[in-house]
XYZ file of C-alpha atoms in Angstrom:
554
model
C 0.079 -0.002 0.020
C 1.146 3.607 -0.780
C 0.873 5.113 2.841
C 3.062 2.127 4.037
C 5.912 2.850 1.532
C 9.363 4.154 2.837
C 11.459 6.566 1.119
C 15.070 5.983 2.193
C 18.072 7.451 1.277
C 21.554 5.823 2.255
C 24.475 7.917 2.910
C 27.743 5.938 3.172
C 31.210 6.996 3.870
C 33.573 5.541 1.557
C 36.465 7.572 2.507
C 40.082 5.689 3.069
C 39.591 5.213 6.815
C 36.288 3.346 6.148
C 37.985 1.017 3.585
C 38.597 -2.045 5.936
C 34.659 -2.245 6.839
C 33.042 -1.483 3.346
C 32.619 -5.205 2.641
C 30.511 -5.592 5.784
C 28.661 -2.199 4.352
C 28.136 -3.605 1.206
C 26.761 -6.841 2.715
C 24.651 -4.823 5.065
C 22.999 -2.557 2.550
C 22.516 -5.289 -0.084
C 20.757 -7.325 2.792
C 18.357 -4.544 3.388
C 17.635 -3.960 0.007
C 17.152 -7.712 -0.808
C 14.381 -7.718 2.201
C 12.823 -5.044 0.496
C 12.463 -6.877 -2.574
C 10.654 -9.555 -0.863
C 8.589 -7.613 2.039
C 8.312 -4.088 0.673
C 8.704 -4.137 -3.086
C 7.185 -0.864 -3.520
C 9.579 1.066 -1.360
C 11.716 3.754 -3.040
C 15.616 4.038 -2.299
C 18.681 6.420 -3.274
C 22.366 5.983 -2.520
C 24.687 8.981 -1.760
C 28.491 8.148 -1.022
C 30.538 10.708 0.323
C 34.423 10.781 0.708
C 34.912 10.251 -3.566
C 37.504 12.089 -5.311
C 34.916 13.340 -7.697
C 31.530 15.323 -7.005
C 28.141 14.672 -8.447
C 25.086 16.166 -6.676
C 22.269 18.795 -7.419
C 23.568 21.137 -4.777
C 26.964 21.116 -5.830
C 25.402 22.448 -9.049
C 22.863 24.840 -7.705
C 24.967 26.573 -4.841
C 28.513 25.181 -5.067
C 30.318 23.508 -2.310
C 29.106 19.982 -1.018
C 32.363 18.728 -2.580
C 33.343 14.915 -2.498
C 29.646 13.882 -2.577
C 28.324 11.773 -5.222
C 24.691 10.511 -5.898
C 25.272 6.935 -6.942
C 21.355 6.342 -7.392
C 18.746 8.750 -7.514
C 15.350 7.763 -5.501
C 13.408 5.335 -7.270
C 11.513 1.896 -6.459
C 14.022 -0.800 -5.341
C 14.977 -3.179 -7.806
C 17.966 -5.516 -8.741
C 19.875 -2.963 -10.320
C 20.371 -1.007 -6.752
C 21.470 -4.210 -5.230
C 23.984 -4.767 -8.021
C 25.235 -1.056 -7.049
C 25.630 -1.837 -3.454
C 27.676 -5.214 -4.086
C 30.360 -3.025 -5.389
C 30.649 0.536 -3.573
C 33.548 2.806 -5.167
C 36.513 3.336 -2.792
C 37.092 7.014 -2.099
C 40.239 8.745 -1.784
C 39.397 11.662 0.450
C 37.769 12.030 3.796
C 34.046 12.688 3.714
C 32.053 15.348 5.704
C 29.001 13.587 7.116
C 26.927 16.864 7.817
C 27.339 17.895 4.171
C 26.021 14.545 3.401
C 22.938 14.707 5.395
C 22.032 18.063 3.797
C 22.345 16.636 0.512
C 20.342 13.388 1.193
C 17.708 15.881 2.944
C 17.661 17.944 -0.281
C 16.923 14.844 -2.522
C 13.827 14.002 -0.402
C 12.300 17.312 -0.161
C 12.765 17.939 -4.075
C 11.260 14.371 -4.348
C 8.259 14.691 -2.047
C 8.481 18.107 -0.479
C 5.780 17.991 2.627
C 4.402 14.625 1.636
C 4.687 11.397 3.349
C 5.867 12.898 6.950
C 7.224 9.905 8.928
C 7.813 7.913 6.018
C 10.926 9.462 4.718
C 14.361 8.417 6.394
C 18.176 8.807 5.978
C 20.342 6.132 7.090
C 23.849 7.312 7.719
C 26.958 4.887 8.160
C 30.151 6.344 8.891
C 32.943 6.316 11.514
C 32.733 9.854 12.269
C 36.686 10.425 13.108
C 37.072 13.109 10.441
C 36.587 16.834 10.816
C 33.645 18.628 10.008
C 34.386 21.748 8.164
C 33.545 25.199 9.868
C 30.000 26.831 9.166
C 30.223 30.067 7.366
C 27.581 31.509 9.954
C 27.516 30.546 13.671
C 29.096 27.303 15.119
C 28.785 23.904 14.136
C 26.216 23.136 16.738
C 24.284 26.121 15.247
C 24.386 24.776 12.020
C 23.132 21.242 13.333
C 20.228 22.839 15.065
C 19.243 24.381 11.945
C 19.311 21.302 10.152
C 17.540 19.296 12.753
C 14.800 21.937 12.889
C 14.366 21.430 9.049
C 14.359 17.641 9.427
C 11.220 17.652 11.823
C 9.462 20.301 9.839
C 9.775 17.815 6.633
C 9.171 14.806 8.797
C 12.339 13.132 7.915
C 13.622 10.365 10.343
C 17.389 9.471 10.498
C 19.456 6.499 11.596
C 23.301 6.981 12.345
C 25.495 3.990 12.226
C 29.068 4.843 13.974
C 31.500 2.337 13.133
C 34.359 2.577 15.684
C 36.570 -0.310 17.233
C 39.623 -0.606 15.471
C 39.102 2.028 13.147
C 39.179 4.608 15.809
C 42.430 3.387 17.548
C 44.822 6.211 15.852
C 41.896 8.841 15.755
C 42.046 12.326 17.205
C 40.014 11.861 20.140
C 39.015 15.611 20.324
C 37.569 15.354 16.660
C 35.473 12.357 17.525
C 34.178 13.882 20.707
C 33.056 16.958 18.820
C 31.345 14.802 16.115
C 29.648 12.477 18.490
C 28.168 15.557 19.988
C 27.045 16.814 16.982
C 25.198 13.358 16.307
C 23.736 13.815 19.569
C 22.119 17.003 18.890
C 20.304 15.057 16.028
C 19.126 12.418 18.483
C 17.934 15.135 21.013
C 16.065 17.177 18.472
C 14.872 14.809 15.805
C 13.577 11.024 15.378
C 17.399 9.780 15.144
C 18.361 6.457 16.411
C 22.067 6.591 16.665
C 24.102 2.893 17.263
C 27.691 2.462 17.767
C 29.227 -0.728 16.620
C 32.860 -1.861 17.263
C 32.851 -5.270 15.202
C 31.856 -6.595 11.690
C 28.933 -8.781 13.164
C 27.493 -5.747 15.192
C 27.660 -3.673 11.802
C 25.566 -6.310 9.933
C 22.541 -6.320 12.821
C 22.972 -2.606 13.575
C 20.049 -1.554 10.734
C 16.881 -3.032 11.045
C 16.770 -4.648 7.507
C 12.969 -5.600 7.919
C 10.612 -2.992 9.212
C 7.934 -4.595 11.156
C 4.897 -2.189 12.338
C 4.040 -3.018 15.884
C 0.651 -4.227 16.261
C -1.228 -4.836 19.714
C -2.236 -8.020 20.849
C -4.491 -6.552 23.679
C -5.902 -2.968 24.557
C -7.706 -2.723 27.701
C -7.412 -2.614 31.743
C -4.833 -4.404 33.511
C -7.113 -5.119 36.586
C -5.368 -4.717 39.866
C -8.554 -5.172 41.766
C -12.361 -4.481 41.188
C -11.689 -1.085 42.326
C -8.373 -0.185 40.250
C -7.919 -0.935 36.626
C -4.975 0.643 34.569
C -5.113 1.109 30.915
C -2.586 -0.589 29.021
C -1.527 -1.557 25.438
C 0.584 -5.238 25.104
C 2.991 -5.432 22.090
C 5.010 -8.740 21.200
C 8.704 -7.743 22.183
C 10.103 -10.743 20.498
C 9.033 -13.180 17.948
C 11.054 -15.684 15.711
C 11.596 -14.387 12.246
C 10.300 -17.126 9.827
C 11.533 -17.844 6.347
C 9.362 -16.215 3.731
C 6.766 -18.250 2.610
C 7.447 -20.324 -0.463
C 4.449 -20.759 -2.671
C 4.145 -23.215 -5.491
C 4.349 -22.009 -8.981
C 3.153 -23.300 -12.216
C 4.622 -23.348 -15.596
C 1.815 -24.633 -17.614
C 0.803 -21.140 -18.488
C 1.640 -20.009 -21.958
C 4.828 -17.653 -21.712
C 2.991 -15.139 -23.792
C 0.011 -14.733 -21.269
C 1.255 -11.886 -19.328
C -1.780 -12.000 -16.887
C -1.213 -15.670 -16.085
C -0.903 -15.941 -12.265
C 0.925 -19.399 -12.035
C -0.916 -20.106 -8.752
C -1.567 -23.701 -7.989
C -4.853 -24.608 -6.051
C -5.139 -27.634 -4.115
C -8.467 -29.195 -3.454
C -9.022 -32.333 -1.220
C -11.802 -35.057 -1.641
C -13.109 -37.599 0.944
C -14.338 -40.865 -0.357
C -15.925 -43.536 1.562
C -13.176 -46.025 0.577
C -10.082 -46.281 -1.605
C -11.123 -46.669 -5.121
C -14.713 -45.633 -4.626
C -15.967 -42.696 -6.786
C -18.503 -41.427 -4.301
C -17.342 -38.011 -2.643
C -18.454 -37.171 0.953
C -19.623 -33.724 1.114
C -18.561 -31.815 4.122
C -21.841 -31.648 5.797
C -21.591 -35.502 6.243
C -18.017 -35.758 7.806
C -17.341 -35.532 11.324
C -14.268 -35.593 13.420
C -13.247 -38.601 15.400
C -10.854 -38.708 18.425
C -9.213 -41.866 19.668
C -10.274 -43.065 23.388
C -8.270 -46.356 23.914
C -9.200 -48.986 21.114
C -12.149 -47.023 19.722
C -12.897 -43.747 17.925
C -15.170 -41.187 19.300
C -16.994 -38.998 16.992
C -17.722 -35.556 18.038
C -19.618 -33.100 15.938
C -18.674 -29.490 15.233
C -21.457 -28.222 17.479
C -20.563 -30.751 20.403
C -16.852 -29.490 19.975
C -18.009 -25.762 20.562
C -20.031 -26.456 23.575
C -17.058 -28.374 25.076
C -14.723 -25.496 24.237
C -13.754 -23.074 27.172
C -14.651 -19.528 26.527
C -13.438 -16.992 28.975
C -14.116 -13.358 28.901
C -11.507 -10.984 27.554
C -9.111 -9.318 30.216
C -6.156 -9.035 32.058
C -6.137 -9.688 36.088
C -3.449 -9.716 38.423
C -3.358 -12.869 40.508
C -0.622 -12.439 43.083
C 2.812 -11.232 43.565
C 5.763 -13.322 44.611
C 9.559 -13.078 44.870
C 11.616 -12.825 41.687
C 13.553 -15.758 42.781
C 10.423 -18.086 42.654
C 9.922 -18.049 39.069
C 12.824 -19.758 37.330
C 14.260 -18.707 33.715
C 13.605 -22.310 32.326
C 9.884 -21.781 33.174
C 9.374 -18.872 30.462
C 7.628 -20.191 27.370
C 6.968 -18.746 23.935
C 7.614 -14.930 22.988
C 8.076 -12.171 25.518
C 5.490 -9.399 25.724
C 5.870 -5.639 26.271
C 3.131 -4.045 28.636
C 2.967 -0.248 28.237
C 0.615 2.663 29.744
C -1.976 3.851 27.046
C -0.360 6.379 24.689
C -1.009 10.022 25.977
C -2.843 8.613 29.310
C -0.849 10.435 31.784
C -2.522 8.846 34.795
C -1.899 5.328 33.512
C 2.009 6.202 32.793
C 2.292 7.420 36.378
C 0.571 4.100 37.796
C 2.538 1.732 35.559
C 5.654 3.554 36.839
C 4.898 3.495 40.552
C 3.929 -0.182 40.481
C 7.173 -1.003 38.328
C 9.410 0.599 40.480
C 7.752 -0.748 43.934
C 8.386 -4.288 42.083
C 12.015 -3.462 41.349
C 12.872 -2.183 44.823
C 11.090 -5.267 46.576
C 12.529 -7.456 43.864
C 8.903 -8.917 43.374
C 7.297 -10.088 40.110
C 3.395 -10.312 39.307
C 1.413 -13.496 38.217
C -1.276 -12.579 35.842
C -4.010 -14.315 34.238
C -4.730 -13.152 30.724
C -7.438 -13.259 27.553
C -6.026 -11.175 24.959
C -9.291 -11.394 22.897
C -12.633 -12.346 22.816
C -13.422 -16.022 21.953
C -9.874 -17.015 22.977
C -10.249 -20.653 23.894
C -7.294 -20.774 26.323
C -6.450 -18.713 29.378
C -2.370 -17.706 29.654
C -0.824 -17.419 33.144
C 2.439 -15.543 33.048
C 5.018 -13.288 35.205
C 5.185 -9.666 34.789
C 8.725 -8.372 35.444
C 9.422 -4.693 36.004
C 11.076 -2.989 33.124
C 12.716 0.496 34.244
C 13.773 2.767 31.516
C 17.226 4.577 31.864
C 15.923 7.232 29.090
C 13.856 9.908 30.195
C 11.910 9.963 27.034
C 10.830 6.301 27.408
C 8.058 5.689 30.066
C 8.674 2.625 32.273
C 6.939 -0.724 31.531
C 6.525 -4.540 32.117
C 8.067 -7.743 30.460
C 5.643 -10.762 30.086
C 6.333 -14.391 30.099
C 4.023 -17.130 29.478
C 4.193 -19.414 32.409
C 3.983 -23.306 32.210
C 0.745 -25.418 33.397
C 1.834 -28.844 34.951
C 0.883 -30.498 31.670
C 3.753 -28.416 30.039
C 6.609 -29.202 32.247
C 8.774 -31.967 31.338
C 10.861 -33.402 34.381
C 14.040 -34.892 33.598
C 16.144 -36.610 36.680
C 19.816 -36.502 36.369
C 22.323 -37.719 39.260
C 24.261 -35.257 41.067
C 27.800 -34.569 40.125
C 28.578 -34.811 43.882
C 27.396 -38.551 44.139
C 30.242 -39.717 41.889
C 33.151 -41.140 43.665
C 36.115 -39.112 44.057
C 38.090 -40.785 41.296
C 35.232 -39.012 38.905
C 35.629 -35.638 40.385
C 37.638 -32.927 38.930
C 41.192 -32.245 40.639
C 42.501 -28.856 41.493
C 44.411 -28.825 38.307
C 41.434 -29.975 36.058
C 39.220 -27.167 37.732
C 41.873 -24.515 36.931
C 42.192 -25.728 33.397
C 38.347 -25.653 32.975
C 37.772 -22.158 34.571
C 40.542 -20.868 32.351
C 38.780 -22.524 29.399
C 35.510 -20.780 30.260
C 37.036 -17.585 30.761
C 38.931 -17.569 27.456
C 35.723 -17.800 25.454
C 33.810 -14.957 27.530
C 31.518 -12.922 25.188
C 32.143 -10.137 27.824
C 35.668 -10.131 28.686
C 36.735 -7.415 31.249
C 37.490 -3.943 29.440
C 35.786 -4.777 26.140
C 32.069 -4.491 24.849
C 30.258 -7.456 24.950
C 30.022 -9.494 21.748
C 27.228 -10.991 19.979
C 24.552 -8.966 21.464
C 21.093 -10.400 20.296
C 20.000 -6.843 19.017
C 23.241 -6.717 16.795
C 23.450 -10.116 15.737
C 21.824 -11.039 12.314
C 20.120 -14.998 11.960
C 23.090 -16.177 9.475
C 20.591 -18.788 8.073
C 18.024 -16.327 6.975
C 20.838 -13.741 6.007
C 22.411 -16.508 3.957
C 18.920 -17.534 2.288
C 18.504 -14.032 1.251
C 21.811 -13.800 -0.324
C 21.004 -17.009 -2.463
C 17.717 -15.733 -3.318
C 19.164 -12.472 -4.938
C 21.831 -14.641 -6.717
C 19.172 -17.290 -8.235
C 16.831 -14.037 -9.351
C 19.800 -13.423 -11.932
C 21.102 -16.932 -12.433
C 18.385 -19.725 -11.969
C 20.779 -22.392 -12.005
C 23.396 -20.870 -9.659
C 24.970 -22.838 -6.957
C 24.305 -22.111 -3.196
C 27.170 -19.093 -2.331
C 29.762 -20.061 0.359
C 29.274 -18.666 3.640
C 30.293 -15.126 4.235
C 33.343 -14.479 6.574
C 31.099 -12.702 8.893
C 28.519 -14.609 9.149
C 31.115 -17.495 9.809
C 32.322 -15.852 12.912
C 28.529 -16.029 14.466
C 28.351 -20.001 13.365
C 32.262 -21.066 14.288
C 34.729 -20.008 16.990
C 36.844 -17.131 16.092
C 40.121 -18.472 14.589
C 42.051 -15.569 15.973
C 40.949 -16.023 19.563
C 41.944 -19.720 19.615
C 45.114 -19.126 18.125
C 45.903 -16.536 20.966
C 44.859 -18.939 23.641
C 46.326 -21.912 22.368
C 48.366 -22.675 25.502
C 44.879 -22.610 27.413
C 43.277 -25.153 25.156
C 46.432 -27.464 25.201
C 46.378 -27.408 29.017
C 42.656 -28.554 29.187
C 43.571 -31.100 26.718
C 46.559 -32.593 28.981
C 44.146 -32.281 31.901
C 41.576 -34.549 30.310
C 42.776 -37.569 28.421
C 40.350 -38.735 25.811
C 40.591 -42.484 24.840
C 39.152 -44.821 22.590
C 37.119 -47.408 24.381
C 37.690 -50.909 22.451
C 35.028 -52.786 24.446
C 32.299 -50.435 23.273
C 33.647 -50.254 19.729
C 33.531 -54.393 19.773
C 29.953 -54.654 21.485
C 27.738 -51.405 21.045
C 24.737 -53.059 22.069
C 24.128 -55.742 24.546
C 23.297 -59.063 23.137
C 20.357 -60.846 24.207
C 20.552 -64.731 24.999
C 18.055 -66.837 23.832
C 16.257 -69.343 26.271
C 16.282 -71.799 23.560
C 19.985 -71.881 23.289
C 21.849 -75.233 24.294
C 23.642 -75.197 27.570
C 26.683 -75.324 25.309
C 26.408 -71.913 24.190
C 25.534 -70.292 27.754
C 29.400 -69.585 28.103
C 29.472 -67.513 25.245
C 26.205 -65.508 26.249
C 27.397 -65.156 29.767
C 30.752 -64.158 28.108
C 28.813 -61.443 26.236
C 26.746 -60.259 29.043
C 29.888 -59.772 31.329
C 31.532 -57.953 28.490
C 28.668 -55.738 27.932
C 28.397 -54.974 31.573
C 32.121 -53.981 31.699
C 31.618 -51.945 28.732
C 28.839 -50.063 30.645
C 30.582 -49.668 33.716
C 33.728 -48.210 32.001
C 31.690 -45.365 30.527
C-alpha cells in the first residue's frame, strides 16, 4: 500500500578510513535491499556516497560547495539494479564530511516529496565519524546542526546513524571524535534519530533493522489490579522468531505469452468412503473422531464448540511473588511488552509506580490473561518490571508465559557430587576448565560484549536472502559459500583460539580422551535366547559380562 511505503536515502562514507569495513557495509546494505524486494517491493531508495574524489550532486550544481559527495543512485522503486550497485561500492580517496552528506540527502527527499509522506522519509547514515567537519560560514557547527535538525522535523524526515568505531578509531583524534559525537547527539535529542555505535563486523551487520515490522497490539484494555483499580494498558510482542518467507508453489503450464497468468496452484481435497470409490463425501456428512483407547469417539462441530472453554477478555492480577521463585527455564514462547495507554498520563504514572515498587522489593506479578474475546485458552504468566534509563521512554513491564503442569517436562539426573572421588575433577583440572571458560567469554573485562542479540543477525536467514538474490539473476546458480562475517557467528573465532592455544592445550592435557575398545566391539548388549543349548551359555555369559564391563567403563 502507498501509505506504508518508505522513502529511504542511504548516506555511505567510502573514505579511506572506512575501506576496511566497506565489505560489511556492502553486505548490510545489500541485505537491506534484498529484504525490501521480498517484503516491501514498493519502497523507494536512493544511494549517496561521500569521501569520493569527484563530486556529483544537485546542491553542488545549484549552490556550490558540497564537494566529494556523489549521488550513486537517485531515489526510485527498489529493484535488482540497486542491489548490484551496493555489491561494489566505489572506494573514496578523501575524508568525507557527514554533515554535508546529510544536507544533500535531505535535499533529495525534499525535492522528490516536499511535505508529503511525513514520517515515511528516512536517512540512513553509515560512517566512523572520525574526520573533522568543516566550519560553518555563519555561527558554530552546533548552530548549523540545530538548523538542519529543525528542518528535518518540519519536513517529517527521520534518521538512523550507524557509527563504526572499534579498531577504526584507535589512531583517531579523540577531540575530533568527541566533537562529532556531540553533533550526532544533537540530532538524537532534536529529531527522530536513532544513533548506534558498533565496534565489530558482526555488530555492523545487525545495526540496521533490515525489515521494518509495524508494531501491532495484541491487547488493549485494563490491567485489573483489583475491582476498584484498573490501569489502561497496551500489549505488544517484544520478541518473535523470524520465519523464512513463505515459498509458494509455482505452475509453468501457463503460456509464456500470457502476461496476466498468476501461475498459482490451487489444491482441493476429496474424501471418499473407501479406496477406489468414486462417491465423494460432502462436508456436511463428515465428522471428526478422536481416539479413546481402542475405539474412535465421534464428536460433531456443535459438540466440540460447546465443550470449548470461552473465558472473558481481560488481564487480571492474581498475586505477587519473589522474583527468585520464578526460574528462567519456566519461560515459554515469546516475550510481551506491557505499556501504559499512549497519552494517558495517569496510566503512565500508575505503571511507573508499580514497576518501581516491584523492582525495589524484588517482586514479580502473576497475571491471568485472555487477549481477545473468543480466545479458547487462558494464559498465566509472570510480569517483570522494566525500568527505563531514558527520560523519553516510560517505564513498562515484560511478560512471559508460564507453563501449566501438563507443559512441564521433568528430567532427573544424578548429582555430580554423588560420583566417587576418582570421577571428580582435581584442582588442576578445575583450574584448566575455569581458564577455558573464561577464555571464551563474550564479555571480557575492559571490552564491549560480543554477539549482543540486538546486533547479531540470523546467519541462516541472511544466507537464504543472499542465495535468493543470486538465483534471481542465475536460476541455476549454486549456493554461495558462507560469508566470512557470518562464519564468525556460527564458528569459534580462529584468532581467539590461536591467541589462547596454551589454555586449550592445558585443558587437553588434563583430560585424556581414549577410545574404548570394548564399546567399539560390542556397542549393543546381546540377548541370549532361552532356547540356546547349555553349551552356548558360556558364550552368552561372556557376552553379558563384556557388555556390563563396557557399560561400567563409560
